[in-house]
Tab-separated table of C-alpha atoms in Angstrom:
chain	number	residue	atom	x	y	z
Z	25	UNK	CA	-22.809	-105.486	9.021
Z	26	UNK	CA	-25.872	-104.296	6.832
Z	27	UNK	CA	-24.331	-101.634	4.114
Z	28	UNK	CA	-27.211	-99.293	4.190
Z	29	UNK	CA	-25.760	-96.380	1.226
Z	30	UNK	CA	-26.447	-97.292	-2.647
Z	31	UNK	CA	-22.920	-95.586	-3.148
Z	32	UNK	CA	-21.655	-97.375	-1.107
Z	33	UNK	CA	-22.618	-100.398	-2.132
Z	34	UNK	CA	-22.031	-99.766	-5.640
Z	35	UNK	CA	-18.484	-99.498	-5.091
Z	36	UNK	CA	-18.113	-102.388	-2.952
Z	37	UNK	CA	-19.865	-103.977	-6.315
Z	38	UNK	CA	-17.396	-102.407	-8.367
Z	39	UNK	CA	-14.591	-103.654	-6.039
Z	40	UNK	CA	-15.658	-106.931	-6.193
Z	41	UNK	CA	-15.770	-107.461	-10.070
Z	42	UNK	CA	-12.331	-106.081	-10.095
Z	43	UNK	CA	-11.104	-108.415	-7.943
Z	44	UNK	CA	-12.953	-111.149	-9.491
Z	45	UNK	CA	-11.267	-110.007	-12.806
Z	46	UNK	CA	-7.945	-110.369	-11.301
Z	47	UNK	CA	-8.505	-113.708	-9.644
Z	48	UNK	CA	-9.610	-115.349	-13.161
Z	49	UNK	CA	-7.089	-113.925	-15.090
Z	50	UNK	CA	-4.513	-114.718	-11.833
Z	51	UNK	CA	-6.088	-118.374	-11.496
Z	52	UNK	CA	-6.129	-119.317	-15.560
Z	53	UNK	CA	-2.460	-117.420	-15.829
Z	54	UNK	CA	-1.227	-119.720	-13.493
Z	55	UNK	CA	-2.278	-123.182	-14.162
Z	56	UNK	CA	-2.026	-122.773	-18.115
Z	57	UNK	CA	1.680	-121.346	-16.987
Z	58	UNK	CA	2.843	-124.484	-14.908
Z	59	UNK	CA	0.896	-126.731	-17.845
Z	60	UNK	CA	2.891	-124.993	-20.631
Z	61	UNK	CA	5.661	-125.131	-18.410
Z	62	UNK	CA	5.629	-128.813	-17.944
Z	63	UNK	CA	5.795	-129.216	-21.390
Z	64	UNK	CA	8.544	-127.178	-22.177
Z	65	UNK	CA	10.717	-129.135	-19.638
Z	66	UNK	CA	9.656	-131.972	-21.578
Z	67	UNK	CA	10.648	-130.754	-24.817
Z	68	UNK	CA	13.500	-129.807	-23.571
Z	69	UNK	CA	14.717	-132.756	-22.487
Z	70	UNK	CA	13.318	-135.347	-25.410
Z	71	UNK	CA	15.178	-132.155	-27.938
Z	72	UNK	CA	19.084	-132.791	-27.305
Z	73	UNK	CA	18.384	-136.467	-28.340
Z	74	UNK	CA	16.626	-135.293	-31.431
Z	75	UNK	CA	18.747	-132.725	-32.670
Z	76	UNK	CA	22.277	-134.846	-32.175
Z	77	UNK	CA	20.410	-137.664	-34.106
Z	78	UNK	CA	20.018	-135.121	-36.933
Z	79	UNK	CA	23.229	-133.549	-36.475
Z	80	UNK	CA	24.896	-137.008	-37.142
Z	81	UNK	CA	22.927	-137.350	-39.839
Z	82	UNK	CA	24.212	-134.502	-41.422
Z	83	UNK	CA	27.915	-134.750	-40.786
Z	84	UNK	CA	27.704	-138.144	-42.220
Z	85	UNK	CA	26.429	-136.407	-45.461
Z	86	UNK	CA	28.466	-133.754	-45.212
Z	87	UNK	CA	31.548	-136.278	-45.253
Z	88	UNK	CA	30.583	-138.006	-48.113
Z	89	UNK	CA	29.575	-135.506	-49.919
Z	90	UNK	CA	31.101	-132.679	-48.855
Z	91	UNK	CA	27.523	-130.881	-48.989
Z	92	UNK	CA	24.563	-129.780	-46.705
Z	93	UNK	CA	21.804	-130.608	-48.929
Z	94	UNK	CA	21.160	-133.503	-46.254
Z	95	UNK	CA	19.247	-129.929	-44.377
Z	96	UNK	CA	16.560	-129.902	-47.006
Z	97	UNK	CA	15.211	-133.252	-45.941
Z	98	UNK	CA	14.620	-131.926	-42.125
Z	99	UNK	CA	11.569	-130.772	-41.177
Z	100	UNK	CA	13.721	-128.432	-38.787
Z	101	UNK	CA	14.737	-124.949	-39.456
Z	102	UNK	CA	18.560	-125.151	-39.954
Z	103	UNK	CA	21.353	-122.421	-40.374
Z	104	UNK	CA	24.970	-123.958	-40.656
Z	105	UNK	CA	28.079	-121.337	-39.927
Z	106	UNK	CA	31.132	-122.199	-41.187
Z	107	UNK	CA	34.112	-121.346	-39.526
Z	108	UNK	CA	35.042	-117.872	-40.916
Z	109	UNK	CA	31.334	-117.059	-39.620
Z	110	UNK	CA	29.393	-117.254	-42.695
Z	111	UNK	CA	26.366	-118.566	-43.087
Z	112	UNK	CA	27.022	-121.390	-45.633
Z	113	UNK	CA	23.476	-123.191	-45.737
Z	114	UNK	CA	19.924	-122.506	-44.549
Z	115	UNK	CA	16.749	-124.244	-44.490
Z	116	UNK	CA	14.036	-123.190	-45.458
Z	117	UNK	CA	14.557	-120.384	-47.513
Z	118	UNK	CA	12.776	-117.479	-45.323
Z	119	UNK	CA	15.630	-117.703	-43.545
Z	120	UNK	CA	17.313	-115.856	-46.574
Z	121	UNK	CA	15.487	-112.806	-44.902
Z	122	UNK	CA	17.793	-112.948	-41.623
Z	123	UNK	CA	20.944	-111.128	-41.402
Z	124	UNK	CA	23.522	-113.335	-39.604
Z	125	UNK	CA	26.054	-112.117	-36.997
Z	126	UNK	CA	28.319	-114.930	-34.930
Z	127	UNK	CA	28.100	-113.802	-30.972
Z	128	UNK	CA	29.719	-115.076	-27.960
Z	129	UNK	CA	28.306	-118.420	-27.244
Z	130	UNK	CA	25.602	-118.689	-30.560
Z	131	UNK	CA	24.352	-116.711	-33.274
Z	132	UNK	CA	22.005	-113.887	-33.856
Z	133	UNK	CA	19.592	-113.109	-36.712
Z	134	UNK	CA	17.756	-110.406	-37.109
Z	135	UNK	CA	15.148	-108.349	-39.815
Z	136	UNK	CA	12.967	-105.903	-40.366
Z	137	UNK	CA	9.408	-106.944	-40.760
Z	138	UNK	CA	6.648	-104.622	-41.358
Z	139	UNK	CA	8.684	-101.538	-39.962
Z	140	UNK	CA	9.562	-103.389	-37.133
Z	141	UNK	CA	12.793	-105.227	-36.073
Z	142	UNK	CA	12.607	-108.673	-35.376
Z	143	UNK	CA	15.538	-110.733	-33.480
Z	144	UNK	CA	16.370	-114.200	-32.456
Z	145	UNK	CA	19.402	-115.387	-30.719
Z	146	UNK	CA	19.957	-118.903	-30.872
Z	147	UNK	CA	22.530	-120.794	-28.668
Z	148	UNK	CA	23.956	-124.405	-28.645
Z	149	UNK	CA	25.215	-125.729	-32.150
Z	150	UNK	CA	26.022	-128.754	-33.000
Z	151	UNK	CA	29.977	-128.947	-34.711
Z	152	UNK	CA	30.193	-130.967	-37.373
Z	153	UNK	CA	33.950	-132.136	-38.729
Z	154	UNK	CA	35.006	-133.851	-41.886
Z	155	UNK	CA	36.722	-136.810	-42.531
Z	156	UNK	CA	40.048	-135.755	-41.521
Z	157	UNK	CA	38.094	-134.114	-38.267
Z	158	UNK	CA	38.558	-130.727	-39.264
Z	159	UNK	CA	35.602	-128.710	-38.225
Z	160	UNK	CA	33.410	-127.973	-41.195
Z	161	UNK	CA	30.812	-125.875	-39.179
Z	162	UNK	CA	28.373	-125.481	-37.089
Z	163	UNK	CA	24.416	-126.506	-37.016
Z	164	UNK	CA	22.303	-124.637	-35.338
Z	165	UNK	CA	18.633	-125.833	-34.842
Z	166	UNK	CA	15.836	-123.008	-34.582
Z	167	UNK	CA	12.379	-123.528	-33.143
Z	168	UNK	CA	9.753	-124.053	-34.908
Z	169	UNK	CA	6.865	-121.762	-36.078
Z	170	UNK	CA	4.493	-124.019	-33.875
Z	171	UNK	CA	7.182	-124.295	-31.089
Z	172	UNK	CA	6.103	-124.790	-27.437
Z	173	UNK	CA	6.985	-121.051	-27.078
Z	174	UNK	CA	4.504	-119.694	-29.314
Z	175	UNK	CA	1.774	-122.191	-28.401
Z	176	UNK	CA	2.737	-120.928	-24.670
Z	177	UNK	CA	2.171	-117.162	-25.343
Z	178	UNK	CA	-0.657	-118.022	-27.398
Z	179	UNK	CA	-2.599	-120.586	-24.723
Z	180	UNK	CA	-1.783	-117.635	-22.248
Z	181	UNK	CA	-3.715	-115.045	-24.330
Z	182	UNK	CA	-6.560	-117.001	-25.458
Z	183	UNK	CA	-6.853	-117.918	-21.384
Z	184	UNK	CA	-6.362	-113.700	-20.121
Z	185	UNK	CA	-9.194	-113.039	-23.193
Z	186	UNK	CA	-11.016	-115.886	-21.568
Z	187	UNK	CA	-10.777	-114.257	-18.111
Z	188	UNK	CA	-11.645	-110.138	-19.224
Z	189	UNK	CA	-14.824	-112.086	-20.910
Z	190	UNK	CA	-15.767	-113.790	-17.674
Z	191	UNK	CA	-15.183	-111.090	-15.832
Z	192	UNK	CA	-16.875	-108.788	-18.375
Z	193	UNK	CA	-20.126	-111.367	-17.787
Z	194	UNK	CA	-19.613	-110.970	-13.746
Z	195	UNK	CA	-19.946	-107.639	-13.884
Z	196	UNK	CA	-22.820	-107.255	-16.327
Z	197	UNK	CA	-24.859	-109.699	-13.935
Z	198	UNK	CA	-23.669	-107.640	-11.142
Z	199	UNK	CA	-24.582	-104.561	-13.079
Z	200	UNK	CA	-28.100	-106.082	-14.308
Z	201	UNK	CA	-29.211	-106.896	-10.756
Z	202	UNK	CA	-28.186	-103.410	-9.188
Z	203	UNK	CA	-30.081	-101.829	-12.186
Z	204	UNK	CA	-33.059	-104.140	-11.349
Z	205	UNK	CA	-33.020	-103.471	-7.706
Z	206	UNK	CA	-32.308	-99.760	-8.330
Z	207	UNK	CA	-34.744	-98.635	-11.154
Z	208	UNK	CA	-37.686	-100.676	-10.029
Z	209	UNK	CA	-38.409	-98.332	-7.154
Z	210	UNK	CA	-37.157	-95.629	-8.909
Z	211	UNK	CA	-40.146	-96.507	-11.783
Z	212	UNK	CA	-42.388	-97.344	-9.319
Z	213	UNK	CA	-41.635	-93.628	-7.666
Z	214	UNK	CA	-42.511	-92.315	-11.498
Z	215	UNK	CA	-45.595	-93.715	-11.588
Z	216	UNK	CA	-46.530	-92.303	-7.799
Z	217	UNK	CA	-45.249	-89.113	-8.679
Z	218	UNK	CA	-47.095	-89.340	-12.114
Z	219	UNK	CA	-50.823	-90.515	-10.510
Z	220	UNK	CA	-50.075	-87.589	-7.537
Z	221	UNK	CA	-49.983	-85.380	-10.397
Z	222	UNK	CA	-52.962	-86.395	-12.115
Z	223	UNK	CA	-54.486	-85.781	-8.743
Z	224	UNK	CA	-54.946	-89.258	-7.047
Z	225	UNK	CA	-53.599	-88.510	-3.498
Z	226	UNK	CA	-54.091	-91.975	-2.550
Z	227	UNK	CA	-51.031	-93.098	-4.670
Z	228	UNK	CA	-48.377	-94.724	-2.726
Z	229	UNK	CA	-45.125	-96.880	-3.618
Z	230	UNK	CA	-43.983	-100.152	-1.998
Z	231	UNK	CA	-40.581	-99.520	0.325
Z	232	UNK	CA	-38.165	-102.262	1.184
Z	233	UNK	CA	-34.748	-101.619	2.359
Z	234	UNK	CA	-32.583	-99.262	4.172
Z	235	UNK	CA	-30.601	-97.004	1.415
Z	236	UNK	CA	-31.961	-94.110	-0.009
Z	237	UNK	CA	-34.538	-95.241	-2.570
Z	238	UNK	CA	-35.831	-97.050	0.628
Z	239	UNK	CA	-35.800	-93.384	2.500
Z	240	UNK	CA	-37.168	-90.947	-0.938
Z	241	UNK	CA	-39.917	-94.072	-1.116
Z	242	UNK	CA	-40.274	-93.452	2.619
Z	243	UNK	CA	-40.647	-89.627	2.021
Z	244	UNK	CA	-42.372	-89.743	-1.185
Z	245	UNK	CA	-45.283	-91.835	1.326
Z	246	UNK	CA	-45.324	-88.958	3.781
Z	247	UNK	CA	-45.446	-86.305	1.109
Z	248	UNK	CA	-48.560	-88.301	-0.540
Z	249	UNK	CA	-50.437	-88.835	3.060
Z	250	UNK	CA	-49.814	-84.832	4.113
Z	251	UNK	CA	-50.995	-83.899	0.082
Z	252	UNK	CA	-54.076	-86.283	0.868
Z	253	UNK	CA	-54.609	-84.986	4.131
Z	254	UNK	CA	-54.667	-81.324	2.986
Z	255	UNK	CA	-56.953	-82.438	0.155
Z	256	UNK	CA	-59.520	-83.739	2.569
Z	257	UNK	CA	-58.910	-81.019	5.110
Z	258	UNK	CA	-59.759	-78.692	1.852
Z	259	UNK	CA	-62.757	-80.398	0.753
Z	260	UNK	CA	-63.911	-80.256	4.432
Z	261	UNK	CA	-63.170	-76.400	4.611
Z	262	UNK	CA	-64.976	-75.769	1.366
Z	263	UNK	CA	-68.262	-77.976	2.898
Z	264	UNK	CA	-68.065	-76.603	6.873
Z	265	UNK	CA	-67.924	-72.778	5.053
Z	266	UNK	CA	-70.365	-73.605	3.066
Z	267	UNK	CA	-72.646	-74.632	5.774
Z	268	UNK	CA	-71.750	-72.145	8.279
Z	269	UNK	CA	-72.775	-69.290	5.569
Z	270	UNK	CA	-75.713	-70.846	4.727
Z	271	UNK	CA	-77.146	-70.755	8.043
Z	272	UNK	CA	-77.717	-67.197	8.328
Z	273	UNK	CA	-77.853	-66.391	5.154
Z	274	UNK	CA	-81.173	-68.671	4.857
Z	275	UNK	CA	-82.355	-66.624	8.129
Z	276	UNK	CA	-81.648	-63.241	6.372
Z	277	UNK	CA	-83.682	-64.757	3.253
Z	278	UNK	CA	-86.293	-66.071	5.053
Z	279	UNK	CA	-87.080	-63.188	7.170
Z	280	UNK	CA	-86.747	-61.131	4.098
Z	281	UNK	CA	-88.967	-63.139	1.579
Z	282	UNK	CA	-91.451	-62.648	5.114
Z	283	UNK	CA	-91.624	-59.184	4.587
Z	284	UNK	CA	-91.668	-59.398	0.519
Z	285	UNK	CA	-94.341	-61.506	0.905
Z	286	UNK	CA	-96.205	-59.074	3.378
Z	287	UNK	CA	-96.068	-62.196	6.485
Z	288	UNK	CA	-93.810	-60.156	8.162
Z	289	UNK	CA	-93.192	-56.110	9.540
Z	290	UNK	CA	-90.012	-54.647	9.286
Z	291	UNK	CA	-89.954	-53.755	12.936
Z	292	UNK	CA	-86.720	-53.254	15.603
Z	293	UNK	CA	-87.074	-57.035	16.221
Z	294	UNK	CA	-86.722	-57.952	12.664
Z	295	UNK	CA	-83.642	-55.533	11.947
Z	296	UNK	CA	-81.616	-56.396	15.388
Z	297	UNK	CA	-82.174	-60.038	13.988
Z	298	UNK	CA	-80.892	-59.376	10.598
Z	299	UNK	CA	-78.414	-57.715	12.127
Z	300	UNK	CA	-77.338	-60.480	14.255
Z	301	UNK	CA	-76.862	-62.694	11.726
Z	302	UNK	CA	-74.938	-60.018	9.495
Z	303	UNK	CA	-72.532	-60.067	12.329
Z	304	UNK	CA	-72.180	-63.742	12.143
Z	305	UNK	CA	-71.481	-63.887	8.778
Z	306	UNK	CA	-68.831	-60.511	9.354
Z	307	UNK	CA	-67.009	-62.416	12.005
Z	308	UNK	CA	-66.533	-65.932	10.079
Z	309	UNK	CA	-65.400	-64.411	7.202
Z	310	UNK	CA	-62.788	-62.285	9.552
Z	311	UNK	CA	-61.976	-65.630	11.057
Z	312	UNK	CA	-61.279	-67.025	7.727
Z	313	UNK	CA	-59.132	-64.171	6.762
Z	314	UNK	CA	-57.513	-64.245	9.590
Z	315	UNK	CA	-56.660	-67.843	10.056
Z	316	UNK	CA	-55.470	-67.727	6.095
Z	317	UNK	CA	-52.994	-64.847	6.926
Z	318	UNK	CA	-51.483	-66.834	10.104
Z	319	UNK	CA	-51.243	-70.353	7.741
Z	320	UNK	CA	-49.297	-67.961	5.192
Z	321	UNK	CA	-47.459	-66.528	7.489
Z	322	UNK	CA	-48.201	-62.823	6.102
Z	323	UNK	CA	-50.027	-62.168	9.574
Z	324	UNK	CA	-47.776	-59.086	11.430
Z	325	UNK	CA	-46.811	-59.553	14.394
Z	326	UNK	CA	-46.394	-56.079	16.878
Z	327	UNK	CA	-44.421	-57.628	19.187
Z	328	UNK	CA	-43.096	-55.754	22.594
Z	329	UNK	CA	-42.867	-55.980	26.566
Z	330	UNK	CA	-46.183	-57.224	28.061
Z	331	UNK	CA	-47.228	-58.115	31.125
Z	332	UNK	CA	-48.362	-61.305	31.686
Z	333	UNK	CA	-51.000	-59.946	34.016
Z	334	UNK	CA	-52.267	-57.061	31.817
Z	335	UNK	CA	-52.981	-60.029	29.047
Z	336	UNK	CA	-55.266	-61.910	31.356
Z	337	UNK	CA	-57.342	-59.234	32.834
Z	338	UNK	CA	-58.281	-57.955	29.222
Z	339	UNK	CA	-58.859	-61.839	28.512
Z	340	UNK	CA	-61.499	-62.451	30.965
Z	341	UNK	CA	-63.199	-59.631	31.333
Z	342	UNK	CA	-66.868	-60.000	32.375
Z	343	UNK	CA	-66.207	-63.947	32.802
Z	344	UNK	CA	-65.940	-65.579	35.916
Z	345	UNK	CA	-62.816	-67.007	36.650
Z	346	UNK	CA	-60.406	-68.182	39.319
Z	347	UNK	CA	-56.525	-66.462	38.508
Z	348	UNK	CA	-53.481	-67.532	39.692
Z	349	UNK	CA	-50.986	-65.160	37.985
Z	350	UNK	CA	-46.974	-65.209	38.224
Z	351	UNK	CA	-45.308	-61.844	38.144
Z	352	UNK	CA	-43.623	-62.042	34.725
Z	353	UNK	CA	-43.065	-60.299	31.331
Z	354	UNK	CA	-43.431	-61.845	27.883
Z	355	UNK	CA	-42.682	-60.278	24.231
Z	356	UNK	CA	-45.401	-60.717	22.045
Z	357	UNK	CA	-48.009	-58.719	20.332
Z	358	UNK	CA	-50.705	-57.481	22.914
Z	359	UNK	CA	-53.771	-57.806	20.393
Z	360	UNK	CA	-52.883	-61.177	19.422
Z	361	UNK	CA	-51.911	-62.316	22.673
Z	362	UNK	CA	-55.508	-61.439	24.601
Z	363	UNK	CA	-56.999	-63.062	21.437
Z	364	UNK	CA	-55.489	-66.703	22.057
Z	365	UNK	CA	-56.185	-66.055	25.475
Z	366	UNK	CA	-59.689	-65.136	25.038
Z	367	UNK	CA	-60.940	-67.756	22.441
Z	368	UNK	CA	-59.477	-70.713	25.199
Z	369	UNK	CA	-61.269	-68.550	27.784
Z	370	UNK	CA	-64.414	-68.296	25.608
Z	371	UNK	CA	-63.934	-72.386	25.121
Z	372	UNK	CA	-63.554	-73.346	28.817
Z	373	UNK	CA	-66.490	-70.896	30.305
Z	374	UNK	CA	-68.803	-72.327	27.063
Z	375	UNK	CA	-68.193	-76.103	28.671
Z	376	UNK	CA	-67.354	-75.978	32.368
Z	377	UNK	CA	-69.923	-76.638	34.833
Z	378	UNK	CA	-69.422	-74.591	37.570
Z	379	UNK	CA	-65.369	-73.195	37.656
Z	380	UNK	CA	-62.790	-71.704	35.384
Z	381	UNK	CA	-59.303	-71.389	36.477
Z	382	UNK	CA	-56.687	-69.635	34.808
Z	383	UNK	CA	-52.802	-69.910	35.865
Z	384	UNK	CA	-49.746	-68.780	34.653
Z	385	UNK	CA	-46.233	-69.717	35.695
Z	386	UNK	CA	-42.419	-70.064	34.302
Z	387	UNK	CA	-41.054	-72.798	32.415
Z	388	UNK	CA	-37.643	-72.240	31.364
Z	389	UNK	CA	-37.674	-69.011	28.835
Z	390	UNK	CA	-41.540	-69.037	28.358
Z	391	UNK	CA	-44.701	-68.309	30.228
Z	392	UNK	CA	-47.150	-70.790	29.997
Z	393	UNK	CA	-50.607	-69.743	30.229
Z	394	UNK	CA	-52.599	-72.661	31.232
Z	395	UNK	CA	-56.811	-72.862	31.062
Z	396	UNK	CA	-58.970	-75.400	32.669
Z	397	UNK	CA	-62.689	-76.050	33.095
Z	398	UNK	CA	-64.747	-78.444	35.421
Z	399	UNK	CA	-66.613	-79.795	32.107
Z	400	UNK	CA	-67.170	-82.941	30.477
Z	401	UNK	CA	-63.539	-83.128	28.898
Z	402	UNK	CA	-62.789	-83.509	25.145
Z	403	UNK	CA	-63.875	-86.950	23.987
Z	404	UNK	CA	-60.874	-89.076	23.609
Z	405	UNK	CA	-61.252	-89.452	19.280
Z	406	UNK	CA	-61.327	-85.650	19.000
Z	407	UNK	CA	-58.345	-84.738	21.206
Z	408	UNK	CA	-55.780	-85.088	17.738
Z	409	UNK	CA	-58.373	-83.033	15.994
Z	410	UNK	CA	-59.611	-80.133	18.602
Z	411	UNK	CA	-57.569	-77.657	16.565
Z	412	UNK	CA	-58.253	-78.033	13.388
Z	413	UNK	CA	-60.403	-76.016	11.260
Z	414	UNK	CA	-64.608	-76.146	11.218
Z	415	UNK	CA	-63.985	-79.085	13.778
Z	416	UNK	CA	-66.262	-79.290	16.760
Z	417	UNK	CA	-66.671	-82.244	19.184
Z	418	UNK	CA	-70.320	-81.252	19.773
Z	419	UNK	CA	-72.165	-82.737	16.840
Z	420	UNK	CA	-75.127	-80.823	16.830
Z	421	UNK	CA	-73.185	-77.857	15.713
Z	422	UNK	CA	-75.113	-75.658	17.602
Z	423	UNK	CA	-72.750	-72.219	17.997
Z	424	UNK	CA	-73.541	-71.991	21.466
Z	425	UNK	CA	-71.999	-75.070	22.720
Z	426	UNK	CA	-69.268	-75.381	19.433
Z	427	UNK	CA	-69.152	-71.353	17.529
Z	428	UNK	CA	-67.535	-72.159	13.995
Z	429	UNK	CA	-64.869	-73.815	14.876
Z	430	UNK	CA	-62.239	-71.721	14.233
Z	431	UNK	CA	-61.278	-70.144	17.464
Z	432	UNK	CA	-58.905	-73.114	18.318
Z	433	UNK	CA	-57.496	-73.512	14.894
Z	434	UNK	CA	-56.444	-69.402	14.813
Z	435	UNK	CA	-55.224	-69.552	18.558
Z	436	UNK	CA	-52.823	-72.350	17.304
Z	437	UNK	CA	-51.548	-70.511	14.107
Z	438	UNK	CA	-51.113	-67.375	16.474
Z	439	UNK	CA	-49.202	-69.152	19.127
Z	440	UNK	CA	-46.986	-70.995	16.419
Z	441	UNK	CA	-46.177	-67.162	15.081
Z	442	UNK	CA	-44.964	-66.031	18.483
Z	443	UNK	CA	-42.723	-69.012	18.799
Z	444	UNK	CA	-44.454	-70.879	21.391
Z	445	UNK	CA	-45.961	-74.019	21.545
Z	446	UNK	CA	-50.031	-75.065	22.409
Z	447	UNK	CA	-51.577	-78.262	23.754
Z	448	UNK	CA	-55.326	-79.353	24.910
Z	449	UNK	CA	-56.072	-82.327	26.612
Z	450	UNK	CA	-58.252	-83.468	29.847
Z	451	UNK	CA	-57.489	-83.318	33.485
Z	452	UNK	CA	-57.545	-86.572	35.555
Z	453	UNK	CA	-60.093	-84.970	37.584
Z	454	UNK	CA	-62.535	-84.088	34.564
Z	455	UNK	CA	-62.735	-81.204	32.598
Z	456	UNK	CA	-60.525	-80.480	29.778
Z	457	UNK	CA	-56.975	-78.512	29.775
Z	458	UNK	CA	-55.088	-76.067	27.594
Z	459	UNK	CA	-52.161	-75.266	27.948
Z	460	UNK	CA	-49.956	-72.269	25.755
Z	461	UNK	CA	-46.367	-70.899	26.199
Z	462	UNK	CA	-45.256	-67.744	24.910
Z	463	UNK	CA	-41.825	-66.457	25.087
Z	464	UNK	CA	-40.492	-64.576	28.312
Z	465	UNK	CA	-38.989	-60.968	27.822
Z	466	UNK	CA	-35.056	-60.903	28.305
Z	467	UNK	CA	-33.774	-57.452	28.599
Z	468	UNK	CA	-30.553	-56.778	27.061
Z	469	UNK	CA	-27.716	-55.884	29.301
């Protein structure tokens, strides 16, 4: 199974190094213990010999000279006990330090080094007698400073050191390559978030994976494409108002430079043509405000019982169209409402040949309002675009065939305000098809 969270994978990371830490440590602890403890056994058993050698030794000096300087020639450390319990003879002479007590089955010493007390039993002594085989006392053999026992705890520290390092280097890889594969993406997300601020919508990052660098890469892409898209869209805005003020306002200039000039009469003609394009300009610039307000969501919305009937006669009037009405009631604001209606009306009666229909019927808690013309259809590469701003499938721009383009874009925003949903498309029988819900009125009980 593919562990798609960081966290989660992080631990499992963290999980493993412990457990590698404990397996080194476990595996070195153990074979250095059965290795040390092999030769202990040894020792153990090669010792006896060794120490009743040198315990003969010294009870044959001991009987002739009735003396235990024959201790100073061992290379052991030695502590004799006589038989009242006193310690008669020591080798080497840092045993001085060790206070002596006689216990059942061996002696004890013990001292205080450094502040803290140090002890050491020691058990099987060697008896050594005298000529007439009265017993003079008893040897005892200590370990040695480089004893088995020391080297033992020692080989087992140096080999748990060895481990925590080993482990210490497991994790750091570990560590190193979730850093790597972490913080490159997370860099390379800097420096799209640092080029997206110095304006370069086009900046993207690379995205491999399934965790959730993979997904903020993922989102950080979508955020850059919507940023670049409104950035075009913008740029397009700024150029299609452009153009669609300049058109009449060259036609106002031109007619009055004509009269300036004396070419032309100010007559009723030349005003109700002024006019006319005044009012062009007035209503694109009410569009504009208007479609702003909806996109910021500071258009105000009157919204109350309406029938669905009432909206459609006020759409169409003085068009000629073919109804098909369900009896039903919707809540939404009556102004707005005749307005979405009327631009799709306006759109279909602008393209169809010959025949406008208009129904409207139920669908779950909405009406939907649904508009459809006998025309040439949408062309299939503007059908994703038909309601955005300034756009026009007619190419020629001419505002009899295509107005500004904005009647679309503001029915949408409208809609989208009322809660309900809008679609174009084409018919299978030609002609194209809109199609808007809005919601149904439920009175309260």
């Amino acid at each position: 199974m593919i562990v798609r969270s960081l966290r989660t994978r992080m631990l499992l990371a963290t999980c493993v190094v412990v457990v590698a830490l404990a397996a080194v440590v476990g595996l070195f602890s153990s074979i250095t213990a059965k290795r040390q403890f092999d030769r202990v056994m040894v020792l153990q058993k090669k010792r006896p010999a060794d120490d009743y050698a040198m315990a003969t030794r010294i009870e044959s000096s001991y009987r002739a000279t009735h003396s235990w300087n024959a201790i100073a020639a061992l290379d052991r450390r030695v502590l004799v006990i006589d038989a009242t319990g006193r310690a008669v003879a020591r080798h080497p002479h840092d045993l001085d330090s060790y206070a002596v007590r006689v216990r059942p089955g061996g002696v004890e010493l013990s001292r205080l080094t450094g502040g803290r007390s140090e002890a050491l039993m020691i058990r099987g002594g060697w008896r050594v007698t005298d000529a007439e085989g009265r017993v003079a006392g008893t040897i005892y053999f200590l370990p040695r400073d480089d004893d088995s026992r020391v080297r033992f705890a020692g080989s087992l520290d140096r080999l748990l050191l060895g481990g925590i390092a080993l482990a210490i280097v497991a994790f750091m890889l570990i560590a190193a390559t979730i850093a790597r594969r972490v913080f490159a993406p997370v860099e390379a997300l800097t420096h799209g978030v640092r080029s997206l601020a110095g304006g370069r919508f086009d900046a993207r990052v690379q995205v491999s994976g399934n965790d959730e660098i993979a997904d903020l890469a993922r989102a950080f892409n979508g955020m850059a494409e919507a940023l670049e898209r409104n950035e075009i869209a913008r740029r397009n805005m700024v150029g299609d108002v452009a153009h669609e003020l300049r058109t009449p306002l060259t036609n106002v200039r031109c007619q009055l430079e004509a009269v300036q000039d004396g070419l032309a009469v100010v007559d009723r003609a030349l005003v109700d043509s002024i006019a006319e394009e005044v009012m062009t300009l007035t209503r694109l610039v009410d569009d504009l405000q208007q479609l702003s307000l909806a996109e910021a969501g500071a258009l105000k919305l009157e919204l109350q019982e309406v029938p669905v009937e009432a909206i459609v006669v006020r759409a169409v009037a003085g068009a000629n169209v073919n109804m098909l009405i369900e009896p039903l009631m919707v809540r939404a604001d009556p102004l707005r409402a005749v307005q979405i209606l009327r631009n799709l009306v306006v759109n279909a009666v602008a393209h169809a040949r010959s025949r406008v229909d208009i129904r409207v019927e139920r669908r779950g808690a909405f009406a939907a309002f649904i508009v459809e013309d006998d025309g040439d259809g949408i062309p299939p590469d503007h059908i994703d675009r038909i309601f955005d701003r300034f756009h026009r499938a007619d190419s020629s721009r001419s505002r009899v065939t295509g107005g500004a383009g904005l009647g679309l874009a503001i029915a949408r925003e409208l809609v989208q305000l009322h809660g309900g949903t809008i679609a174009g498309g084409n018919r299978d029988t030609g002609g194209a098809r809109f199609t808007f819900t809005l919601p149904l009125f439920i009175a309260s009980s």
